Coordinates of C-alpha atoms and ligand atoms in Angstrom, one line a residue:
M264 CA -5.8 -1.3 30.5
Q265 CA -7.0 -5.5 30.9
I266 CA -4.5 -7.5 30.1
K267 CA -5.8 -11.5 30.3
L268 CA -2.9 -13.8 31.1
A269 CA -1.3 -17.0 30.1
S270 CA 0.5 -17.6 33.2
A271 CA 1.0 -16.1 36.2
A272 CA 5.0 -16.1 34.8
A273 CA 3.9 -13.9 32.1
A274 CA 2.5 -11.8 34.7
A275 CA 5.7 -11.2 36.8
A276 CA 6.9 -10.7 33.0
I277 CA 4.6 -8.2 32.0
A278 CA 5.3 -6.6 35.7
S279 CA 8.9 -6.0 34.7
I280 CA 8.8 -4.5 31.2
G281 CA 10.8 -1.3 31.6
I282 CA 12.8 -2.3 33.4
F283 CA 16.0 -2.3 31.0
S284 CA 19.5 -1.8 32.1
S285 CA 21.7 0.5 29.7
A286 CA 24.8 -1.7 31.1
C287 CA 26.0 -4.7 29.5
A288 CA 24.0 -7.9 27.8
G289 CA 21.1 -6.2 28.6
A290 CA 19.4 -6.8 25.4
A291 CA 18.9 -3.7 23.2
E292 CA 15.7 -4.8 21.0
I293 CA 13.3 -8.5 20.2
Y294 CA 11.2 -9.5 17.5
P295 CA 9.0 -9.1 17.1
V296 CA 8.7 -6.3 18.7
D297 CA 6.5 -5.4 22.0
K298 CA 2.9 -5.5 21.1
A299 CA 2.9 -7.1 17.8
R300 CA -0.7 -9.4 17.4
F301 CA 0.2 -12.2 15.1
M302 CA -0.9 -14.7 13.8
T303 CA -0.7 -18.7 15.7
N304 CA 0.9 -20.9 12.3
A305 CA 2.3 -18.1 11.1
K306 CA 5.9 -18.2 9.9
F307 CA 8.2 -15.6 11.7
D308 CA 11.8 -14.2 12.7
F309 CA 13.0 -14.2 15.8
K310 CA 15.5 -11.5 16.5
V311 CA 17.1 -11.0 19.8
E312 CA 19.7 -7.9 19.7
L313 CA 22.5 -7.9 23.1
D314 CA 23.6 -4.2 23.2
S315 CA 26.9 -5.7 24.3
V316 CA 29.2 -8.4 23.4
V317 CA 28.3 -11.5 25.6
D318 CA 28.9 -15.3 26.2
R319 CA 25.6 -16.9 25.1
G320 CA 26.1 -18.5 28.5
D321 CA 25.2 -15.6 30.4
V322 CA 22.0 -14.3 28.9
S323 CA 18.5 -16.4 29.1
I324 CA 15.4 -15.8 26.8
K325 CA 12.5 -17.2 28.4
I326 CA 8.9 -16.7 26.5
N327 CA 6.4 -17.0 29.7
G328 CA 8.6 -18.1 32.4
E329 CA 10.3 -21.6 29.7
D330 CA 13.1 -22.0 28.5
Y331 CA 11.8 -19.8 24.5
R332 CA 13.7 -23.1 22.6
K333 CA 10.4 -25.0 24.7
V334 CA 8.5 -22.8 22.9
L335 CA 9.6 -21.3 18.9
K336 CA 10.7 -25.4 18.4
G337 CA 14.1 -23.5 15.9
D338 CA 17.1 -23.8 15.1
E339 CA 19.5 -21.1 17.0
V340 CA 22.3 -19.1 15.3
F341 CA 24.0 -17.0 17.9
V342 CA 26.2 -14.6 16.5
G343 CA 29.1 -13.2 18.0
T344 CA 29.4 -10.0 16.6
E345 CA 27.2 -7.4 14.4
I346 CA 27.5 -3.6 13.9
D347 CA 31.4 -3.9 13.7
G348 CA 31.9 -6.1 16.4
N349 CA 30.3 -4.1 18.3
A350 CA 27.1 -6.6 20.3
S351 CA 25.7 -10.5 20.3
A352 CA 22.6 -11.6 18.8
V353 CA 20.8 -14.5 18.9
W354 CA 18.1 -15.4 15.7
M355 CA 15.6 -18.5 15.4
R356 CA 14.3 -17.5 12.0
G357 CA 10.8 -19.0 10.3
V358 CA 8.9 -20.0 13.2
E359 CA 5.9 -19.9 14.5
I360 CA 3.8 -20.1 17.3
A361 CA 0.1 -22.8 17.5
K362 CA -1.7 -21.6 20.6
P363 CA -3.1 -17.8 21.0
G364 CA -3.3 -16.4 24.0
K365 CA -0.1 -13.2 25.2
Y366 CA 3.9 -14.2 24.9
A367 CA 5.7 -12.3 27.4
V368 CA 9.7 -13.0 25.7
T369 CA 12.3 -11.4 28.6
V370 CA 15.2 -11.8 27.4
S371 CA 17.9 -11.5 31.0
G372 CA 21.6 -10.6 30.7
K373 CA 24.4 -9.7 33.3
G374 CA 23.1 -5.9 32.8
G375 CA 19.5 -6.4 33.0
S376 CA 16.6 -7.6 31.0
K377 CA 14.0 -6.7 28.4
T378 CA 10.2 -7.7 28.5
V379 CA 8.3 -7.7 25.6
V380 CA 4.2 -8.9 24.9
W381 CA 2.6 -10.3 22.4
D382 CA -0.3 -11.0 21.1
L383 CA -0.9 -14.7 19.6
Y384 CA -4.9 -14.7 17.6
A385 CA -5.8 -17.5 16.7
T386 CA -8.3 -18.0 13.1
P387 CA -11.6 -20.7 12.6
Q388 CA -10.5 -24.0 11.3
K389 CA -13.0 -23.5 7.9
R390 CA -12.8 -21.3 5.7
R391 CA -15.7 -18.9 5.2
A392 CA -14.8 -17.9 2.2
K393 CA -13.7 -18.7 -1.7
N394 CA -12.3 -15.7 -2.7
V395 CA -10.3 -12.4 -1.2
I396 CA -10.6 -9.2 -3.2
L397 CA -8.6 -6.9 -1.2
L398 CA -8.5 -2.6 -3.6
I399 CA -6.5 0.1 -2.8
A400 CA -6.2 3.3 -4.0
D401 CA -3.6 4.6 -2.8
G402 CA -3.1 7.6 -0.3
L403 CA -7.0 7.4 -0.6
S404 CA -8.6 10.6 1.4
V405 CA -11.9 11.7 2.7
G406 CA -10.7 14.7 -0.2
H407 CA -10.9 12.9 -2.9
R408 CA -13.4 10.6 -1.9
T409 CA -15.9 13.6 -1.7
A410 CA -14.3 15.0 -4.6
A411 CA -15.2 12.1 -6.6
R412 CA -18.5 11.3 -5.5
I413 CA -19.1 14.9 -5.8
M414 CA -17.9 15.2 -10.0
S415 CA -18.6 11.2 -10.7
K416 CA -22.4 11.0 -9.3
G417 CA -23.3 14.6 -8.9
V418 CA -25.2 16.9 -5.6
E419 CA -28.3 18.9 -5.3
N420 CA -30.1 20.2 -2.6
G421 CA -27.5 19.0 -0.6
M422 CA -28.7 15.7 -1.8
Y423 CA -25.7 13.4 -3.1
N424 CA -27.4 11.7 -6.9
A425 CA -25.5 8.7 -5.3
P426 CA -22.8 7.0 -3.2
L427 CA -20.1 5.7 -4.8
A428 CA -19.8 1.9 -4.8
M429 CA -16.9 2.6 -2.4
D430 CA -19.2 3.7 -0.1
D431 CA -22.0 1.6 -1.4
M432 CA -20.8 -1.5 1.3
P433 CA -22.6 -3.0 4.0
H434 CA -19.3 -2.8 7.0
M435 CA -16.6 0.5 7.5
A436 CA -14.3 1.1 9.8
L437 CA -11.7 4.2 10.4
L438 CA -7.8 2.5 9.9
G439 CA -5.1 3.5 12.0
T440 CA -1.8 4.0 9.9
S441 CA 1.3 4.3 12.1
S442 CA 4.1 2.1 11.6
V443 CA 6.9 1.0 14.3
D444 CA 9.2 3.5 13.7
T445 CA 6.9 6.8 13.3
I446 CA 2.9 7.6 13.1
A447 CA 3.4 8.9 9.4
A448 CA 4.0 5.6 7.6
D449 CA 5.0 5.4 3.4
S450 CA 3.2 2.9 1.8
A451 CA 5.9 -0.3 2.1
N452 CA 4.7 -0.7 5.6
T453 CA 1.1 -0.2 5.1
A454 CA 1.3 -2.3 2.3
S455 CA 3.4 -4.8 4.8
A456 CA 0.6 -4.8 7.5
Y457 CA -1.9 -6.2 5.4
M458 CA 0.4 -8.4 3.7
T459 CA 1.5 -10.3 7.1
G460 CA -0.1 -9.1 9.9
H461 CA 2.8 -6.7 11.7
K462 CA 3.4 -3.4 11.4
S463 CA 7.4 -2.4 10.6
S464 CA 9.5 0.6 9.5
V465 CA 9.1 3.2 6.7
N466 CA 9.8 1.6 3.3
A467 CA 10.6 -2.2 4.4
L468 CA 8.5 -4.9 3.1
G469 CA 7.3 -7.8 5.1
V470 CA 9.9 -7.2 7.5
Y471 CA 11.2 -5.0 11.3
V472 CA 14.3 -3.3 10.9
D473 CA 16.8 -4.7 12.8
R474 CA 20.3 -2.6 13.7
T475 CA 22.9 -4.4 10.6
K476 CA 22.6 -2.9 7.8
A477 CA 22.3 -5.2 5.1
T478 CA 18.8 -5.1 3.7
Q479 CA 17.5 -7.9 2.5
D480 CA 18.4 -10.2 6.2
D481 CA 15.7 -8.6 8.5
P482 CA 13.7 -10.9 9.9
R483 CA 10.8 -11.7 8.5
Q484 CA 7.2 -12.4 8.3
E485 CA 4.9 -15.1 6.6
T486 CA 2.7 -13.1 3.5
I487 CA -1.0 -13.9 2.8
A488 CA 0.9 -14.5 -0.3
E489 CA 3.2 -17.3 0.9
L490 CA 1.1 -18.6 3.1
I491 CA -1.9 -19.6 0.1
R492 CA 0.7 -21.0 -1.2
R493 CA 1.6 -23.4 2.3
K494 CA -1.6 -24.1 2.7
T495 CA -3.9 -23.4 0.0
G496 CA -4.3 -24.5 -2.6
M497 CA -6.0 -20.8 -4.8
A498 CA -4.5 -18.4 -7.2
V499 CA -2.8 -15.4 -6.5
G500 CA -2.7 -12.3 -8.5
V501 CA -1.2 -8.8 -7.9
V502 CA -3.0 -5.8 -9.8
S503 CA -1.1 -2.7 -10.1
D504 CA -0.8 0.7 -12.0
A505 CA 1.7 2.0 -10.5
E506 CA 5.7 -0.9 -10.8
L507 CA 5.1 -3.9 -9.8
E508 CA 8.1 -3.4 -7.8
D509 CA 6.4 -0.2 -6.2
A510 CA 5.7 -0.9 -2.7
T511 CA 2.4 -1.6 -2.4
P512 CA 1.8 -4.5 -5.4
A513 CA 6.2 -5.3 -3.7
S514 CA 4.1 -6.0 0.1
V515 CA 2.7 -9.7 -2.1
V516 CA 5.6 -11.2 -1.8
A517 CA 8.7 -9.1 -0.7
H518 CA 11.1 -9.2 2.3
T519 CA 13.6 -6.0 2.1
R520 CA 14.3 -3.1 4.4
R521 CA 14.6 -1.1 1.4
R522 CA 11.5 -0.7 -0.6
A523 CA 13.5 0.7 -3.4
D524 CA 16.0 -3.5 -4.2
K525 CA 13.3 -2.8 -7.1
A526 CA 15.6 -5.1 -9.7
D527 CA 15.5 -8.2 -6.2
I528 CA 11.8 -7.3 -6.1
V529 CA 11.1 -9.2 -9.1
G530 CA 13.8 -12.1 -7.9
M531 CA 10.6 -12.4 -4.7
F532 CA 7.7 -12.0 -7.6
Y533 CA 9.7 -15.3 -9.5
D534 CA 10.0 -16.9 -5.8
V535 CA 6.5 -16.3 -5.4
K536 CA 4.8 -16.9 -8.8
P537 CA 1.6 -15.0 -8.2
E538 CA -0.9 -16.5 -11.2
V539 CA -1.5 -13.1 -12.5
M540 CA 0.7 -10.0 -12.5
L541 CA -0.7 -7.1 -14.3
G542 CA 1.5 -3.3 -14.2
G543 CA 4.2 -2.0 -15.1
G544 CA 7.5 -2.2 -14.3
S545 CA 9.2 -3.6 -17.6
A546 CA 12.6 -2.0 -16.9
Y547 CA 13.0 -4.2 -13.7
F548 CA 12.2 -7.0 -15.7
L549 CA 14.8 -7.0 -18.4
P550 CA 18.3 -7.8 -18.9
K551 CA 20.8 -5.1 -18.4
S552 CA 21.4 -5.3 -22.2
T553 CA 17.9 -4.3 -23.0
P554 CA 17.8 -0.4 -24.3
G555 CA 15.4 1.1 -20.9
S556 CA 16.5 -1.5 -18.0
K557 CA 17.4 -0.9 -14.6
R558 CA 18.9 -4.2 -14.0
K559 CA 22.7 -4.3 -12.6
D560 CA 22.8 -7.9 -13.7
N561 CA 21.6 -10.1 -17.7
I562 CA 18.6 -11.9 -15.9
N563 CA 15.5 -11.4 -18.6
Y564 CA 12.5 -12.2 -16.0
I565 CA 10.5 -11.7 -19.2
E566 CA 12.6 -14.9 -20.2
L567 CA 12.4 -16.5 -16.8
F568 CA 7.8 -16.0 -16.3
Q569 CA 7.7 -17.3 -19.9
K570 CA 9.3 -20.5 -19.2
A571 CA 7.3 -20.9 -16.2
G572 CA 4.1 -21.4 -17.9
Y573 CA 3.0 -17.4 -18.3
E574 CA 1.7 -15.5 -21.1
L575 CA 3.1 -12.4 -21.9
A576 CA 0.5 -9.4 -22.7
T577 CA 2.1 -6.1 -23.5
D578 CA -0.5 -4.0 -24.0
R579 CA -3.9 -4.3 -23.7
E580 CA -6.2 -6.0 -26.4
G581 CA -2.7 -8.6 -25.7
M582 CA -4.4 -8.6 -22.0
M583 CA -7.5 -9.3 -22.6
K584 CA -6.6 -11.9 -25.4
A585 CA -4.7 -14.1 -23.5
S586 CA -6.5 -13.6 -20.1
E587 CA -9.3 -15.8 -22.3
K588 CA -7.0 -19.4 -21.9
A589 CA -4.0 -18.7 -20.0
D590 CA -4.2 -20.0 -16.4
R591 CA -0.7 -17.8 -15.7
L592 CA -0.5 -13.6 -17.0
L593 CA 2.4 -11.7 -17.0
G594 CA 1.3 -8.4 -18.4
L595 CA 3.5 -5.1 -18.4
F596 CA 1.8 -2.1 -20.1
H597 CA 4.9 0.1 -19.3
T598 CA 8.8 0.3 -18.1
G599 CA 7.6 2.7 -15.5
N600 CA 4.6 3.7 -13.5
M601 CA 1.1 3.2 -16.3
D602 CA -0.4 7.1 -17.3
G603 CA -3.7 7.7 -15.4
W604 CA -7.0 7.4 -17.0
L605 CA -7.1 11.6 -17.1
D606 CA -3.7 11.2 -19.0
R607 CA -5.2 7.9 -21.5
H608 CA -8.7 9.3 -22.2
Q609 CA -8.8 13.4 -22.1
F610 CA -5.6 15.1 -21.7
K611 CA -3.5 12.7 -23.5
G612 CA -0.5 14.1 -21.6
N613 CA 2.2 13.1 -20.3
T614 CA 3.8 9.1 -21.7
V615 CA 1.2 9.0 -22.9
K616 CA 1.3 9.2 -26.6
K617 CA 5.4 6.0 -26.0
F618 CA 3.0 4.2 -24.4
P619 CA -0.6 4.7 -26.4
N620 CA -2.8 1.2 -25.7
Q621 CA -2.5 0.7 -21.5
P622 CA -5.4 -1.2 -19.9
D623 CA -7.7 1.0 -17.4
L624 CA -7.7 -0.5 -14.1
T625 CA -11.5 -2.0 -14.7
E626 CA -9.9 -3.9 -17.1
S627 CA -6.7 -5.3 -15.1
F628 CA -9.3 -6.6 -13.0
A629 CA -11.3 -8.2 -15.5
A630 CA -8.3 -9.8 -16.9
A631 CA -7.0 -10.9 -13.5
V632 CA -10.4 -12.0 -12.8
K633 CA -11.0 -13.9 -15.8
V634 CA -7.4 -15.8 -15.2
L635 CA -7.7 -16.0 -11.6
E636 CA -11.2 -17.7 -11.3
K637 CA -10.4 -20.6 -13.9
N638 CA -9.2 -22.4 -10.5
K639 CA -11.9 -23.7 -8.9
E640 CA -10.1 -24.1 -5.6
G641 CA -10.1 -20.2 -5.2
F642 CA -8.2 -16.9 -4.9
F643 CA -7.0 -13.9 -3.7
L644 CA -6.5 -10.7 -5.5
M645 CA -4.7 -7.6 -4.7
L646 CA -5.2 -4.5 -7.1
E647 CA -3.5 -0.8 -6.6
A648 CA -5.2 2.4 -7.7
G649 CA -0.8 4.0 -7.7
L650 CA -1.5 6.8 -9.4
V651 CA -4.1 8.1 -6.5
D652 CA -0.5 8.8 -4.6
K653 CA 1.5 9.5 -7.2
F654 CA -0.7 12.0 -8.4
S655 CA -1.4 14.1 -4.5
H656 CA 2.1 13.8 -3.6
P657 CA 2.7 17.3 -7.1
L658 CA -0.2 18.1 -5.8
D659 CA -1.9 17.7 -8.9
W660 CA -5.5 17.1 -7.3
T661 CA -7.5 17.1 -10.7
R662 CA -5.7 13.3 -12.3
S663 CA -5.7 12.5 -8.5
V664 CA -9.5 12.5 -8.3
A665 CA -10.0 11.5 -11.8
E666 CA -8.1 8.1 -10.5
T667 CA -10.1 7.8 -7.2
I668 CA -13.4 7.5 -9.8
A669 CA -11.8 5.5 -12.1
F670 CA -10.7 3.3 -9.0
D671 CA -13.9 3.6 -8.1
K672 CA -15.3 1.5 -11.2
V673 CA -12.8 -1.9 -10.2
V674 CA -14.6 -1.5 -6.9
E675 CA -18.4 -1.8 -9.2
T676 CA -17.3 -3.5 -11.6
A677 CA -16.0 -5.8 -8.2
Q678 CA -19.2 -6.0 -6.3
K679 CA -20.9 -6.8 -9.0
Y680 CA -18.5 -10.3 -8.9
C681 CA -19.6 -10.1 -5.6
D682 CA -23.3 -10.4 -6.5
A683 CA -22.6 -13.2 -8.3
H684 CA -19.7 -15.2 -6.6
P685 CA -21.2 -13.8 -2.8
E686 CA -18.5 -16.0 -1.2
T687 CA -16.0 -13.8 -1.5
L688 CA -14.3 -10.8 0.7
L689 CA -14.1 -8.0 -1.1
I690 CA -12.1 -4.7 1.0
V691 CA -12.0 -1.3 0.1
T692 CA -9.8 0.8 1.6
G693 CA -5.8 3.2 0.5
D694 CA -2.9 2.7 3.0
H695 CA -2.4 5.9 3.9
T696 CA -4.1 9.3 3.8
H697 CA -2.9 12.6 2.5
S698 CA -3.6 16.6 3.1
I699 CA -6.6 17.0 0.2
S700 CA -9.4 18.7 1.5
V701 CA -12.8 20.3 -0.5
A702 CA -12.9 23.8 0.4
G703 CA -15.3 24.9 -2.2
T704 CA -15.4 25.8 -5.8
I705 CA -13.7 28.2 -8.4
D706 CA -15.1 30.2 -10.6
D707 CA -13.9 32.1 -13.7
N708 CA -16.5 34.3 -13.5
K709 CA -15.4 36.6 -11.1
P710 CA -14.3 39.2 -10.9
G711 CA -10.5 39.3 -9.2
R712 CA -7.2 40.6 -9.0
D713 CA -6.5 37.6 -9.2
S714 CA -7.9 33.8 -8.5
R715 CA -7.7 33.4 -5.7
E716 CA -10.2 36.1 -4.9
K717 CA -12.4 33.8 -7.6
V718 CA -12.2 30.8 -4.9
G719 CA -15.9 29.9 -3.5
V720 CA -16.6 29.3 -0.2
Y721 CA -19.5 28.9 2.4
A722 CA -22.8 30.5 0.2
N723 CA -20.3 32.2 -2.2
A724 CA -19.9 28.2 -3.7
G725 CA -22.8 27.7 -4.6
Y726 CA -21.7 24.9 -7.3
P727 CA -19.6 23.1 -9.7
H728 CA -20.3 23.0 -13.7
Y729 CA -18.8 19.1 -14.1
E730 CA -21.6 18.0 -16.5
D731 CA -21.6 13.7 -17.3
K732 CA -23.7 13.5 -20.6
D733 CA -22.1 10.4 -22.3
K734 CA -22.7 8.8 -18.3
D735 CA -19.3 6.9 -18.6
G736 CA -18.6 8.2 -14.6
F737 CA -16.2 10.6 -15.0
P738 CA -17.5 14.3 -16.4
D739 CA -17.0 15.2 -19.3
N740 CA -14.8 17.9 -19.5
F741 CA -12.5 18.1 -16.0
Y742 CA -11.6 21.9 -16.6
P743 CA -15.3 23.9 -16.4
D744 CA -15.0 27.4 -16.0
K745 CA -16.6 26.8 -11.9
R746 CA -15.0 23.6 -10.6
L747 CA -13.9 22.1 -7.3
A748 CA -11.0 23.8 -4.5
V749 CA -9.2 22.0 -3.9
F750 CA -5.8 22.1 -1.9
F751 CA -3.9 20.0 0.2
G752 CA -2.9 21.1 4.0
A753 CA 1.2 20.5 4.3
H754 CA 2.5 21.0 0.8
P755 CA 7.0 23.0 0.0
D756 CA 6.2 25.5 -2.1
Y757 CA 4.7 26.6 -5.0
Y758 CA 2.5 28.4 -7.3
E759 CA -0.9 27.8 -6.6
T760 CA -3.0 28.3 -10.0
Y761 CA -6.4 26.8 -9.2
R762 CA -6.6 24.9 -12.8
P763 CA -5.2 21.4 -13.8
F764 CA -2.2 20.9 -16.2
A765 CA -3.1 18.9 -19.8
E766 CA 0.1 17.8 -20.8
A767 CA 1.9 17.0 -17.6
T768 CA 1.5 16.8 -13.6
F769 CA 2.0 19.1 -12.5
T770 CA 5.8 20.0 -9.9
P771 CA 5.1 21.9 -7.2
A772 CA 8.5 22.7 -6.2
V773 CA 12.5 22.9 -7.8
K774 CA 16.2 22.6 -5.8
N775 CA 17.7 26.4 -6.3
E776 CA 21.4 26.4 -6.2
K777 CA 21.5 26.0 -2.1
G778 CA 20.3 22.5 -2.1
E779 CA 16.4 23.9 -0.8
Y780 CA 13.3 22.9 -2.9
V781 CA 11.5 26.5 -3.6
A782 CA 8.0 27.3 -5.7
N783 CA 8.5 26.3 -9.5
A784 CA 8.7 29.3 -11.4
V785 CA 7.2 27.6 -14.7
Y786 CA 3.8 28.5 -13.5
K787 CA 4.6 31.9 -12.2
D788 CA 3.2 33.2 -15.0
V789 CA -0.3 31.4 -15.2
P790 CA -2.7 33.8 -15.3
G791 CA -4.0 34.3 -11.7
A792 CA -1.6 32.5 -10.3
H793 CA 0.7 33.3 -6.8
L794 CA 3.1 31.9 -4.8
V795 CA 1.7 29.9 -2.0
E796 CA 4.7 29.6 0.5
G797 CA 5.1 26.5 2.3
N798 CA 4.8 24.1 5.7
L799 CA 7.5 21.4 5.4
P800 CA 10.7 22.0 5.6
R801 CA 13.0 22.9 3.0
S802 CA 14.1 19.6 1.9
E803 CA 10.7 18.2 1.0
P804 CA 9.9 18.3 -2.4
Q805 CA 6.3 17.3 -2.8
G806 CA 2.5 17.0 -0.4
V807 CA 3.7 13.9 2.4
H808 CA 1.5 10.7 3.7
T809 CA -0.6 12.6 5.8
V810 CA -1.3 10.1 9.6
D811 CA -5.4 10.8 9.4
D812 CA -7.5 7.7 9.7
L813 CA -8.5 5.5 6.3
V814 CA -11.8 4.7 5.7
V815 CA -11.9 0.9 4.5
T816 CA -15.7 -0.9 3.9
A817 CA -16.6 -4.9 3.1
R818 CA -18.6 -7.1 2.4
G819 CA -18.6 -10.3 1.7
P820 CA -18.1 -13.7 4.1
N821 CA -15.7 -12.2 7.5
A822 CA -17.1 -8.5 6.3
E823 CA -18.7 -8.0 9.6
A824 CA -15.2 -7.2 11.2
F825 CA -15.3 -4.3 9.8
H826 CA -16.3 -2.4 13.0
G827 CA -15.4 1.5 14.4
F828 CA -11.3 2.0 14.6
M829 CA -8.8 -0.7 13.6
N830 CA -5.5 -0.9 13.2
S831 CA -4.0 -1.7 10.1
T832 CA -3.0 -5.0 10.8
E833 CA -6.6 -6.1 11.3
V834 CA -8.0 -6.5 7.8
F835 CA -5.0 -9.2 7.8
R836 CA -6.6 -10.5 10.6
V837 CA -10.7 -10.3 9.3
M838 CA -8.7 -11.8 5.7
A839 CA -6.8 -14.7 7.1
E840 CA -10.1 -15.9 9.1
A841 CA -11.8 -15.6 5.8
L842 CA -9.0 -18.2 4.5
A843 CA -8.8 -20.2 7.9
L844 CA -4.8 -18.9 7.1
G845 CA -4.1 -19.8 11.2
R846 CA -4.9 -22.9 10.9
Ligands
ZN1177 ZN1 2.5 7.3 -2.0

């Protein structure tokens, strides 16, 4: 490994990495963590967790050999005791570093020393992009893309009739999504990696997870929305079909180690006030006195946002109409996660009857852009297709692939916007993957004692019978007699039925009297179904995220920075460079 060193002192410090005594007065952890690679002039909290109770005078904190206070220039807070009085800590909140390069941070006490190394990068001084559009399909995997391409575009004699819009972009890379604490990440820290440029831990948004229990006091990192507010006059938009407080949309504004702090996350949206917020999750905006509210207080955030100048929309037509004139738009279309494309347009299952006028994501995208582009300084828009993931967890591949096609329609619309507005950086990706894979086809007309025998592989697979006569890009029927055979590799016990479920999302496993998840017997008597034994611990009710790489595609200013394999934090860097946010 080759490391370019900022100074001889850093060299000496780097050489001592790993020398860390567990005796008293050593450093247990330093935040930002070792190997953090982040941007100049972006705010972060610095924390040193010592492994015992110490006198401040017995601890030295040096950065590249100098007293750290000369480099970070903030107000130090020494916490004599934390974690039940067992250890001391040193804090410096809201600091930033102006000069790029390697920074070796060494904490030494009576009991030993610890060093971490940060890698600071700068950005150009001048903006290259007027707008940045980041489109994230939560959980988007290669299997989703392939199934969506077959079902939406068709394939004949081995040749695809057309690529998906998300394929048809000039720059592509693979992204690694692992987090600080684990190789298998969740959507909180994966989205935070995009929004802050720092890796974090499972369930954490915009913070490193420190050792104290409180969920909102952890070491923070500035999000791209906060940087945009501080350094530019741009507008910010957040669109999702999940709850707006769910991990991916929340990552634009939130700082908490607990993504489930959803009521507080609404307050964090209120602090940043993105000009556009469209999605589900109204239950956390409403005071507890309102039926259906999930708040524990009587704050009415809908009213607060309206007082702050937001137009409110609660259905598709209201959103379209409001987007014409509004320069601030709050659209809440469901108390929880919105319904998917397949339920809204074909199955009429799940909660469509209760919420009959939810917009398509393409409509939300168009409404968001209409509002955001009123700001002549440009805009940042993060749109999440959250349901690709929500339907992949319960192994409902039909619904999740329909969502992938719906997401691709957003990409198509965004590509047209970029054709007309080439000063826009467009990035399309997922945030982690699922274990979804296309194995061949299933043909109801094949003989066999159960549906398993009707699966065709290799030459027996042939081609499925999806048709798109109305040319909307979606199969007219998602349940033809010969359809794709799609399976998940990591799953609980379940009954494989080889068919879609129109009434409601598939529920693969349910808890038994021992508290273990077993196959849901509701599907036992579906003709041809059989039991598939799980390969995950019996505590897992659903399929899980996988560690497999993500695909990212991009176009526009600075998109050429995407190539080869990259860590997910580089998505932040590419956007920040395009907007010159490190200045
Ligand atoms: Zn997920």
